[in-house]
Coordinates of C-alpha atoms and ligand atoms in Angstrom, one line a residue:
M1 CA -0.1 -0.2 0.2
T2 CA 1.3 3.4 -0.4
L3 CA 0.3 6.3 1.8
T4 CA -0.5 9.6 0.7
R5 CA -0.2 12.0 3.6
K6 CA -1.8 14.8 3.7
P7 CA -0.1 16.9 6.1
V8 CA -2.2 19.0 8.9
A9 CA -1.0 21.9 10.4
F10 CA -3.3 22.3 13.4
G11 CA -2.2 25.9 15.0
D12 CA -1.3 25.4 18.3
L13 CA -2.2 22.9 21.5
R14 CA -5.6 24.5 21.0
G15 CA -6.0 23.7 17.3
W16 CA -4.9 20.0 18.0
I17 CA -7.6 19.6 20.9
E18 CA -10.6 21.2 18.8
T19 CA -9.5 18.2 15.9
L20 CA -9.5 15.3 18.7
R21 CA -12.9 16.9 20.0
K22 CA -14.5 16.9 16.8
S23 CA -13.0 13.5 16.0
G24 CA -14.4 12.0 19.1
E25 CA -10.7 11.2 20.4
L26 CA -10.9 13.7 23.4
H27 CA -12.6 13.2 26.9
E28 CA -12.7 16.3 29.0
V29 CA -12.9 15.8 33.0
N30 CA -15.1 18.9 34.5
A31 CA -15.0 17.1 38.2
E32 CA -12.1 18.5 40.5
V33 CA -9.2 16.3 40.3
D34 CA -6.1 16.4 42.6
I35 CA -2.7 17.0 40.9
D36 CA -1.1 14.9 43.7
F37 CA -1.0 11.2 42.9
E38 CA -4.8 11.1 41.4
I39 CA -4.8 12.6 38.2
G40 CA -1.3 10.4 37.3
T41 CA -3.5 7.6 38.6
I42 CA -6.4 8.1 36.5
M43 CA -4.3 9.1 33.1
R44 CA -2.6 5.7 33.9
L45 CA -5.7 3.7 34.7
A46 CA -7.9 5.5 31.7
Q47 CA -5.0 5.1 28.6
G48 CA -5.7 1.6 28.2
P49 CA -3.8 -0.9 25.7
G50 CA -3.4 2.0 23.2
T51 CA -7.1 2.0 23.3
G52 CA -7.9 5.5 25.6
P53 CA -8.8 8.9 24.9
A54 CA -6.9 11.8 25.2
M55 CA -7.6 13.7 28.1
L56 CA -8.3 17.1 28.9
F57 CA -8.8 18.1 33.1
N58 CA -10.8 21.3 33.3
N59 CA -10.5 21.7 37.2
L60 CA -7.6 21.2 38.9
K61 CA -7.5 21.3 42.9
G62 CA -5.5 24.1 44.3
Y63 CA -5.5 25.3 40.4
N64 CA -9.8 26.3 39.8
K65 CA -10.0 30.0 41.2
P66 CA -10.5 32.2 38.7
D67 CA -7.4 34.0 38.7
S68 CA -4.9 31.0 39.1
R69 CA -2.5 31.2 36.7
C70 CA -2.8 27.6 35.1
R71 CA -5.8 25.5 35.2
R72 CA -6.1 23.1 33.0
I73 CA -3.9 20.0 32.0
F74 CA -3.7 17.9 28.7
G75 CA -2.3 14.5 28.2
S76 CA -2.4 10.8 26.5
S77 CA -2.8 12.3 23.0
L78 CA -0.4 9.9 21.2
N79 CA -0.8 6.7 23.1
N80 CA -3.1 5.5 20.1
N81 CA -2.3 4.9 17.0
R82 CA -5.5 6.9 15.6
R83 CA -4.4 9.4 16.7
I84 CA -0.4 9.2 15.9
A85 CA -1.7 8.5 12.2
M86 CA -3.9 11.9 12.8
M87 CA -1.1 13.8 13.6
L88 CA 0.9 12.7 10.5
G89 CA -1.9 13.4 8.2
L90 CA -3.2 10.2 7.6
P91 CA -6.7 8.1 7.9
P92 CA -7.0 7.4 11.6
E93 CA -7.3 3.8 10.4
T94 CA -3.9 3.5 9.1
H95 CA -2.3 0.3 10.2
P96 CA 0.8 -0.1 12.4
R97 CA 3.1 -1.4 9.7
D98 CA 2.0 1.5 7.5
L99 CA 3.1 3.7 10.5
V100 CA 6.1 1.6 10.5
K101 CA 7.2 2.2 6.8
L102 CA 6.5 5.8 6.7
G103 CA 8.6 6.1 10.4
R104 CA 11.6 5.0 7.8
T105 CA 11.9 8.6 6.2
I106 CA 9.4 10.7 8.2
L107 CA 12.2 12.3 10.2
Q108 CA 14.5 13.0 7.2
D109 CA 12.1 15.5 5.7
A110 CA 12.5 19.4 6.4
I111 CA 10.6 23.0 5.9
A112 CA 13.0 25.5 7.6
P113 CA 11.1 27.6 10.5
R114 CA 10.0 31.3 10.5
I115 CA 10.6 33.9 12.8
V116 CA 8.1 35.9 13.8
K117 CA 8.6 39.2 16.0
D118 CA 5.5 38.3 18.6
G119 CA 3.3 35.6 19.6
A120 CA 0.7 34.4 22.1
C121 CA 3.0 32.8 24.2
K122 CA 4.0 36.3 25.5
E123 CA 0.8 37.4 26.4
N124 CA 2.3 37.1 30.1
V125 CA 5.9 37.6 30.6
I126 CA 7.1 36.9 34.4
A127 CA 10.8 37.6 35.0
G128 CA 13.3 37.6 37.5
K129 CA 12.2 37.6 41.4
N130 CA 8.7 37.3 40.1
V131 CA 8.9 33.7 39.1
D132 CA 6.9 31.4 40.9
L133 CA 7.0 27.4 39.4
A134 CA 4.5 26.9 42.0
E135 CA 2.0 28.9 40.3
L136 CA 2.1 25.9 37.5
P137 CA 0.1 23.1 38.2
A138 CA 3.2 20.4 38.4
P139 CA 1.7 17.2 39.6
Y140 CA 3.1 14.3 41.9
W141 CA 2.2 11.8 38.6
N142 CA 3.1 8.9 41.0
R143 CA 3.7 8.0 44.8
L144 CA 7.0 7.0 44.3
D145 CA 8.3 10.0 42.4
G146 CA 10.9 12.1 43.8
G147 CA 9.4 14.8 43.2
R148 CA 6.6 17.1 41.0
Y149 CA 7.3 16.8 37.3
L150 CA 6.7 20.1 35.4
I151 CA 8.8 18.6 32.1
T152 CA 7.3 15.1 31.2
Y153 CA 6.4 16.3 27.5
A154 CA 7.8 19.1 26.6
G155 CA 10.2 20.7 23.5
V156 CA 13.6 21.6 25.5
V157 CA 15.6 23.6 23.4
T158 CA 19.3 24.0 23.5
K159 CA 21.8 25.3 20.9
D160 CA 25.4 24.6 19.8
P161 CA 27.4 27.2 20.4
T162 CA 29.3 27.1 17.5
T163 CA 26.8 25.9 14.6
N164 CA 23.9 27.8 16.5
V165 CA 21.7 25.3 15.1
M166 CA 18.8 24.5 17.7
N167 CA 18.1 21.2 19.3
V168 CA 14.4 19.8 20.8
G169 CA 14.4 17.4 23.1
V170 CA 12.3 15.6 25.5
Y171 CA 14.3 15.4 29.1
R172 CA 12.1 15.1 32.3
G173 CA 12.3 17.9 34.4
M174 CA 11.1 18.0 38.4
V175 CA 10.4 21.6 40.2
T176 CA 13.1 21.6 43.3
S177 CA 11.8 25.5 44.3
R178 CA 10.3 28.7 42.8
N179 CA 13.5 28.8 40.2
T180 CA 14.7 25.5 39.4
I181 CA 14.4 22.5 37.4
P182 CA 17.1 19.6 37.7
I183 CA 16.5 17.4 34.6
L184 CA 17.7 14.5 33.6
M185 CA 19.8 14.3 30.5
W186 CA 21.9 11.8 29.2
R187 CA 25.8 12.8 27.9
A188 CA 24.6 10.8 24.9
Q189 CA 21.8 12.9 24.1
H190 CA 22.0 16.1 22.0
I191 CA 21.6 18.1 24.8
G192 CA 24.7 15.9 26.4
H193 CA 26.9 17.2 23.2
H194 CA 25.5 20.8 23.5
V195 CA 26.8 20.8 27.1
T196 CA 30.3 19.5 26.3
E197 CA 30.5 22.3 23.6
W198 CA 29.5 24.8 26.1
R199 CA 31.9 23.7 28.9
A200 CA 34.8 23.3 26.3
K201 CA 34.2 27.2 25.6
G202 CA 34.4 27.9 29.2
A203 CA 31.0 28.5 29.7
K204 CA 29.5 27.9 33.5
E205 CA 26.0 28.2 32.0
M206 CA 24.0 27.4 28.8
P207 CA 20.9 29.1 28.0
I208 CA 17.9 26.6 28.2
A209 CA 14.2 26.8 27.0
V210 CA 11.2 24.6 27.5
A211 CA 8.6 24.9 25.1
I212 CA 5.3 23.2 26.9
G213 CA 1.7 22.4 25.1
W214 CA 1.9 22.9 20.9
E215 CA 1.2 20.7 18.0
P216 CA 1.4 17.0 18.6
S217 CA 4.9 16.9 16.4
M218 CA 6.6 19.1 18.9
G219 CA 6.7 16.3 21.4
F220 CA 6.6 13.5 18.7
C221 CA 9.3 15.2 17.0
A222 CA 11.7 16.1 20.4
G223 CA 11.2 12.7 21.8
S224 CA 12.6 11.0 18.6
P225 CA 16.1 10.6 17.4
V226 CA 16.1 13.2 14.7
P227 CA 19.8 13.0 13.2
K228 CA 22.3 15.4 14.9
G229 CA 22.7 18.9 13.5
I230 CA 18.8 18.6 12.0
C231 CA 16.7 20.9 14.1
E232 CA 13.8 19.4 15.2
Y233 CA 11.8 22.5 14.0
D234 CA 12.7 21.3 10.4
V235 CA 11.2 18.3 10.9
M236 CA 8.2 19.5 12.8
G237 CA 7.6 21.8 9.7
A238 CA 7.8 19.1 7.5
I239 CA 5.3 16.9 9.4
R240 CA 2.9 19.5 9.4
G241 CA 3.7 21.0 5.8
E242 CA 4.0 24.6 6.7
P243 CA 6.9 26.3 8.6
V244 CA 6.7 26.7 12.7
D245 CA 6.4 30.0 13.6
L246 CA 9.3 30.6 16.1
V247 CA 9.8 33.5 18.5
K248 CA 12.7 34.8 20.6
C249 CA 12.7 34.0 24.0
E250 CA 13.0 37.2 26.5
T251 CA 16.1 36.3 28.2
S252 CA 18.5 34.1 25.7
D253 CA 18.3 34.2 21.6
L254 CA 17.0 30.7 21.8
Y255 CA 13.7 30.5 20.0
V256 CA 10.2 29.0 20.8
P257 CA 6.7 27.7 19.1
A258 CA 5.1 31.5 19.1
S259 CA 1.8 30.0 19.7
A260 CA 3.4 27.9 22.7
E261 CA 1.2 27.8 26.2
I262 CA 3.9 27.6 28.3
V263 CA 7.5 28.6 27.9
I264 CA 10.1 28.6 30.6
E265 CA 13.3 30.1 29.8
G266 CA 16.7 29.8 32.3
M267 CA 20.3 29.0 32.0
L268 CA 21.3 25.5 32.8
G269 CA 23.9 25.1 35.2
L270 CA 27.0 23.0 33.8
E271 CA 29.3 22.8 36.8
E272 CA 28.8 19.8 39.2
D273 CA 28.5 22.0 42.3
T274 CA 25.3 23.5 41.1
Y275 CA 23.8 20.1 40.6
Q276 CA 20.5 19.5 42.4
M277 CA 18.7 16.1 43.3
E278 CA 16.2 14.4 41.0
G279 CA 14.6 11.2 41.0
P280 CA 13.2 8.7 41.1
Y281 CA 10.4 8.9 38.3
A282 CA 8.1 6.3 36.9
E283 CA 10.2 4.7 33.9
F284 CA 9.4 3.7 30.1
T285 CA 10.1 0.2 31.6
G286 CA 7.1 0.2 33.6
Y287 CA 9.2 0.0 36.9
F288 CA 10.7 2.9 38.9
A289 CA 14.0 3.5 38.1
G290 CA 16.2 4.0 41.7
D291 CA 18.3 6.7 40.0
R292 CA 17.8 9.7 42.6
S293 CA 21.2 11.5 41.9
P294 CA 22.6 15.1 41.6
K295 CA 21.5 16.6 38.0
P296 CA 22.2 19.8 36.1
T297 CA 19.7 22.0 36.7
I298 CA 17.8 24.8 35.0
R299 CA 18.1 28.2 36.9
V300 CA 14.6 29.6 35.7
T301 CA 14.9 33.6 34.5
A302 CA 11.6 33.7 32.8
I303 CA 8.1 32.2 32.5
T304 CA 5.7 33.4 29.7
H305 CA 2.5 32.0 28.6
R306 CA -0.6 32.5 26.8
N307 CA -4.0 34.0 28.9
D308 CA -5.5 30.5 30.6
P309 CA -2.6 28.5 29.6
I310 CA -2.8 23.9 29.3
M311 CA -0.5 22.4 30.8
R312 CA 1.1 19.5 28.6
G313 CA 2.0 16.5 30.7
T314 CA 2.2 12.8 30.2
I315 CA 2.0 9.6 32.4
E316 CA 5.5 7.9 31.7
G317 CA 5.8 4.1 32.3
C318 CA 4.2 1.6 30.0
M319 CA 2.6 -1.9 31.4
P320 CA 0.4 -4.6 30.1
G321 CA -3.2 -3.2 29.8
S322 CA -1.7 0.7 29.8
Y323 CA 0.4 2.0 27.3
S324 CA 2.1 5.3 27.5
E325 CA 2.5 8.1 24.9
N326 CA 6.7 7.0 24.5
A327 CA 5.7 3.5 24.2
M328 CA 3.2 4.0 21.5
I329 CA 5.7 6.1 19.7
S330 CA 8.8 4.0 20.4
S331 CA 7.2 0.8 19.1
I332 CA 6.8 2.1 15.8
F333 CA 9.7 4.5 15.6
R334 CA 11.8 1.6 16.9
S335 CA 10.6 -0.7 14.5
S336 CA 11.2 2.2 11.6
T337 CA 14.9 2.8 12.5
A338 CA 15.6 -1.0 13.0
W339 CA 14.2 -1.7 9.5
N340 CA 17.1 1.0 8.3
V341 CA 19.6 -0.3 10.0
L342 CA 18.6 -3.9 8.5
D343 CA 18.5 -2.4 4.8
R344 CA 21.7 -0.3 5.4
A345 CA 23.8 -3.5 6.4
G346 CA 22.4 -5.3 3.3
V347 CA 19.9 -8.0 4.7
P348 CA 18.0 -9.4 2.1
G349 CA 14.2 -10.1 2.2
I350 CA 12.9 -8.1 5.0
V351 CA 9.2 -8.0 4.8
D352 CA 8.1 -6.7 8.3
V353 CA 9.7 -5.4 11.4
W354 CA 7.6 -4.8 14.6
G355 CA 8.4 -4.3 18.6
P356 CA 4.9 -4.1 20.3
P357 CA 4.0 -1.1 22.3
V358 CA 3.8 -2.8 25.8
Q359 CA 7.6 -3.3 25.5
A360 CA 8.3 -0.4 22.8
G361 CA 11.2 -2.5 20.6
I362 CA 12.8 -4.2 23.8
N363 CA 12.0 -7.1 21.8
L364 CA 11.8 -7.0 18.1
N365 CA 10.0 -9.5 15.5
V366 CA 11.3 -9.3 12.1
A367 CA 9.4 -11.5 9.5
I368 CA 11.9 -12.3 6.4
K369 CA 11.7 -14.1 3.1
Q370 CA 14.6 -16.7 3.3
S371 CA 16.5 -17.4 0.9
Y372 CA 19.3 -19.0 2.2
R373 CA 20.9 -20.5 5.7
G374 CA 22.0 -18.4 8.4
Q375 CA 20.1 -15.1 7.5
A376 CA 17.9 -15.0 10.6
K377 CA 21.6 -15.0 12.5
Q378 CA 22.2 -12.4 9.7
V379 CA 19.4 -10.2 11.0
A380 CA 20.6 -10.2 14.8
N381 CA 24.1 -9.3 14.2
A382 CA 23.4 -6.5 12.0
L383 CA 20.6 -5.2 14.7
W384 CA 23.2 -5.7 17.7
G385 CA 26.1 -4.3 15.7
S386 CA 24.5 -0.6 15.3
S387 CA 24.2 1.7 17.8
A388 CA 20.8 1.7 17.5
A389 CA 20.6 -1.5 19.6
H390 CA 22.0 0.5 22.6
V391 CA 18.5 0.5 24.5
R392 CA 16.4 -1.6 22.3
Y393 CA 16.5 -5.0 20.3
K394 CA 17.5 -7.1 23.4
Q395 CA 15.4 -10.3 22.4
V396 CA 15.3 -10.7 18.3
T397 CA 12.9 -13.4 17.1
V398 CA 12.7 -14.0 13.5
V399 CA 10.2 -15.7 11.3
D400 CA 9.0 -16.4 7.7
D401 CA 7.2 -14.1 5.8
D402 CA 4.3 -16.5 6.2
I403 CA 3.8 -15.3 9.7
D404 CA 2.1 -12.1 10.7
I405 CA 4.2 -10.2 13.0
H406 CA 1.6 -7.7 14.4
D407 CA -0.2 -11.1 15.8
Y408 CA 1.3 -12.4 18.8
A409 CA -0.3 -15.8 18.5
A410 CA 1.1 -16.3 15.2
I411 CA 4.7 -15.6 17.0
D412 CA 4.0 -18.2 19.7
W413 CA 2.9 -20.5 17.0
A414 CA 6.0 -20.0 15.3
I415 CA 8.0 -20.3 18.3
A416 CA 6.4 -23.5 19.4
Y417 CA 6.9 -25.5 16.0
R418 CA 10.2 -23.8 14.1
V419 CA 12.4 -23.6 17.2
N420 CA 14.5 -26.3 18.1
A421 CA 17.3 -25.1 20.8
G422 CA 19.6 -28.2 19.9
E423 CA 20.0 -26.9 16.4
N424 CA 20.9 -23.4 17.4
D425 CA 17.9 -21.6 17.0
I426 CA 18.6 -20.1 20.6
V427 CA 21.8 -18.0 20.0
I428 CA 22.9 -15.7 23.2
M429 CA 25.5 -12.8 22.7
P430 CA 26.7 -12.1 25.9
A431 CA 27.6 -9.1 27.8
T432 CA 27.0 -6.2 25.2
F433 CA 26.0 -2.7 25.9
G434 CA 22.4 -2.3 26.8
L435 CA 19.6 -0.3 28.5
G436 CA 21.1 1.4 31.9
L437 CA 17.2 1.2 33.4
D438 CA 16.5 -3.0 32.9
P439 CA 16.0 -4.3 36.4
S440 CA 16.9 -7.5 34.8
T441 CA 20.8 -6.5 34.8
R442 CA 22.3 -6.2 38.2
K443 CA 22.4 -2.8 39.5
R444 CA 26.1 -3.1 39.5
D445 CA 26.0 -3.9 36.1
R446 CA 24.0 -1.4 34.7
D447 CA 26.0 1.6 36.8
P448 CA 26.8 4.3 34.3
T449 CA 29.6 5.9 36.0
L450 CA 31.3 2.6 36.3
F451 CA 30.5 1.0 32.6
G452 CA 29.4 4.1 30.7
T453 CA 26.1 1.9 30.0
G454 CA 23.9 -1.2 30.8
K455 CA 24.7 -4.8 30.1
W456 CA 22.5 -6.7 28.3
N457 CA 23.2 -10.7 27.3
R458 CA 20.9 -10.4 23.7
V459 CA 19.2 -13.7 22.5
L460 CA 18.0 -14.7 19.2
I461 CA 15.2 -16.6 18.9
D462 CA 15.4 -18.1 15.4
A463 CA 11.8 -19.4 14.7
T464 CA 12.4 -19.6 10.9
I465 CA 11.9 -23.1 9.2
N466 CA 15.7 -24.2 9.4
L467 CA 17.5 -24.6 6.2
D468 CA 19.8 -26.9 7.6
Y469 CA 17.1 -29.4 7.3
D470 CA 17.2 -31.7 3.8
P471 CA 14.3 -31.3 1.7
D472 CA 11.4 -34.2 2.5
P473 CA 10.4 -36.1 -1.0
E474 CA 7.4 -36.9 1.1
F475 CA 6.1 -33.1 1.5
G476 CA 6.7 -32.8 -2.2
G477 CA 10.7 -31.5 -1.6
T478 CA 9.7 -28.9 1.3
R479 CA 11.5 -28.9 4.4
Y480 CA 8.4 -28.8 6.4
P481 CA 5.1 -30.9 6.2
P482 CA 1.8 -28.8 4.9
T483 CA -0.1 -27.3 7.2
V484 CA -3.5 -28.1 8.1
W485 CA -4.9 -25.3 6.2
P486 CA -7.4 -25.8 3.1
S487 CA -6.1 -25.4 -0.5
K488 CA -7.0 -22.0 -1.8
E489 CA -9.4 -24.0 -3.9
D490 CA -11.2 -25.4 -1.1
E491 CA -11.2 -22.7 1.2
A492 CA -12.9 -20.4 -1.8
A493 CA -15.6 -23.2 -2.6
A494 CA -16.6 -23.3 1.0
R495 CA -16.7 -19.1 1.6
A496 CA -18.5 -19.1 -1.6
R497 CA -21.6 -21.0 0.6
W498 CA -20.7 -18.9 3.7
T499 CA -23.8 -17.0 4.1
E500 CA -25.9 -19.6 2.5
L501 CA -24.8 -21.6 5.5
G502 CA -25.5 -19.0 8.1
L503 CA -21.9 -18.6 8.9
D504 CA -21.6 -15.2 8.2
K505 CA -23.9 -14.3 11.3
L506 CA -21.8 -16.1 13.2
K507 CA -19.0 -13.4 12.9
R508 CA -16.3 -15.9 13.4
G509 CA -14.1 -17.9 11.1
Ligands
FMN1 C1 7.8 11.0 27.6 C2 9.6 10.9 27.0 C3 10.1 11.2 28.1 C4 11.7 10.9 28.0 N1 12.3 11.5 28.9 C5 14.1 11.9 28.7 C6 14.7 11.9 29.8 O1 14.5 12.1 30.8 N2 16.0 12.3 29.8 C7 16.7 11.8 28.5 O2 17.9 12.0 28.1 N3 15.8 11.1 27.2 C8 14.6 11.3 27.7 N4 13.7 10.8 26.5 C9 14.2 10.3 25.2 C10 14.7 11.4 24.4 O3 13.8 12.8 24.6 C11 15.0 10.9 23.3 O4 16.0 10.1 23.3 C12 15.6 11.9 22.1 O5 15.6 11.5 20.8 C13 16.4 13.1 22.5 O6 16.3 14.1 21.8 P1 18.0 14.4 20.9 O7 18.0 12.8 20.1 O8 17.9 15.5 20.4 O9 19.0 14.2 22.1 C14 12.3 11.1 26.8 C15 11.1 10.6 25.4 C16 9.8 10.6 25.8 C17 9.1 10.5 24.7

C-alpha cells in the first residue's frame, strides 16, 4: 500500500485539542481532580492498551480559582495509533505496519521555521524575582516519584554554541524550588553534546528554554532520534506541511513556537556543584528507576505564557493493559529505525519489522523471506552491531514471511514448532552494551558511572523453518510438512457458501 499524507497544521495545542474533540478522540474531565497522585492514577488507568482517549482536565484542585495562572492539564494524546496517524496527516485507521514504513523516512524531511516578531506565548511575561514555579500545576504523577514533575512531554530547546543549530528534546524535569528544575539528560543525547561544547568554551551555564504545549509534532519530534545537526523545528515543519513560527525568548537568543502555551526560560548549570537532586521517576520500562542523584539544573530566568494556558503532561511508564505515549510512539519508530539498520547492512528479504508497544521494541520481531541458511543470524548480528541497539532489540525473534508479526499468537505458534534449541535456533550474545534502566540486569552492571552503559545478554530466537534440514520428498521437496489449512480452491469454495450456511452471522472463522 502506498501512503499519501495530507499534512495538517493544527495551529497550536488548542487546534489539536479541537480536532480531537470533533473526532471523538477527547475525554474532558470537569470534576475537580487532585494533581497529587490522583491525576496520574486516572491517566494510567484510562489509557488502556492503546485504546484510551486523549484527556483534558479542566478543574484542578488548588488551581481552579478564576485568577489561577494555569488551570488545565492535557495529556494522553499520542498513546493511540489513530491519533499518531492523525498527527501525520494519515487516515486514523492506518495500520501500524504502514506507520512503521512511513516512519522510515518521516524524520528526514525538512521545512525551515519562520521567525516572527511576536506570538501568543508572550501574552504574559514573568521575569526575575517574580518567577514562582508553584503557580504552575506540576503533578506528583506517582506516589514513588521524587517530586513534582513539570517537564514530562515538553520541547527542551538548547543550541550548539558554534553552529547555532538548535536542538529540541524531551528530557524530564522536577521542580525543586520556585525557580529551579533539575533535568535528566544522558550525555549521549544531543543536549549532552551541547553541554560538552559549551563547557569546552569555558561557559558555566548554557541557555535553555522549555516549550510546553504546542501541536503534537513537537513532542513527537523532540522525543524521537532526529539526526544530530538537523533541527527538530525543520522536521516539525515537514510533518505539518508549513513552517513553524518561532519567537525569540525574552532572556536568551533561543527560539520557541510562537503559540506555545507556556515557555520556561533559563540557564542550565554546567558545574557539578550547582547540580540538584532529582528522581526517582516512573520509567518507560514500567518500573521505577532507582536514579535519585544530583542532576544539571535549570535556573529559571523567565516564564512566558498564553492567557489561560494549558499544561501539557504525560504519564510515563508502560505496562500490560496501559500503554504510554512514549511506548506507542517508540514502538513504531524503533521498528522503523531497525528496518533502516537492516537495509543499510544489506540484509535481504526483510518483509516486516515490529516491536509491540507494551515493551516498545526491547523485543523485536522480524519477518523475512529466507533465501539462504543463516539469514536470521545475519538479522540479529546487523541489529546488535548498530548503535540503535543501545537501548533496544534485546530479544530478536525472526520468523518466515507467512507469519504475521502483528499477531502474537502467530509468533507463539512459530516459536512452538519452528524453534529447536538443539539446532542453534536460540543464540545468546553475552555481555553487550544495553539499557541502564533494565532491572533484569544486576544494579552494579548497569551503573553508567562505572561502565558508561548498561549490560545486556541478548538472545536471538530463530523461529524460521530450518534450511539446514534436508528437503523431504514425502512433502514434495519442502523441508516442512504442509499445514492443515485447506487449499486455496477448497477455501474459496467453502467461503462461497458461507452466507447460505448462515456462517456469516457468527462473526467467526
Ligand atoms: C515522554 C518522554 C520522556 C523522556 N524522558 C527522557 C529523559 O528524561 N532523559 C533523556 O535523556 N531522554 C528522555 N527521553 C528520550 C529522548 O527524548 C529521546 O531520546 C530524544 O531523541 C532526545 O532528543 P535528541 O535526540 O535531540 O537528544 C524521553 C522521551 C519521551 C517521549
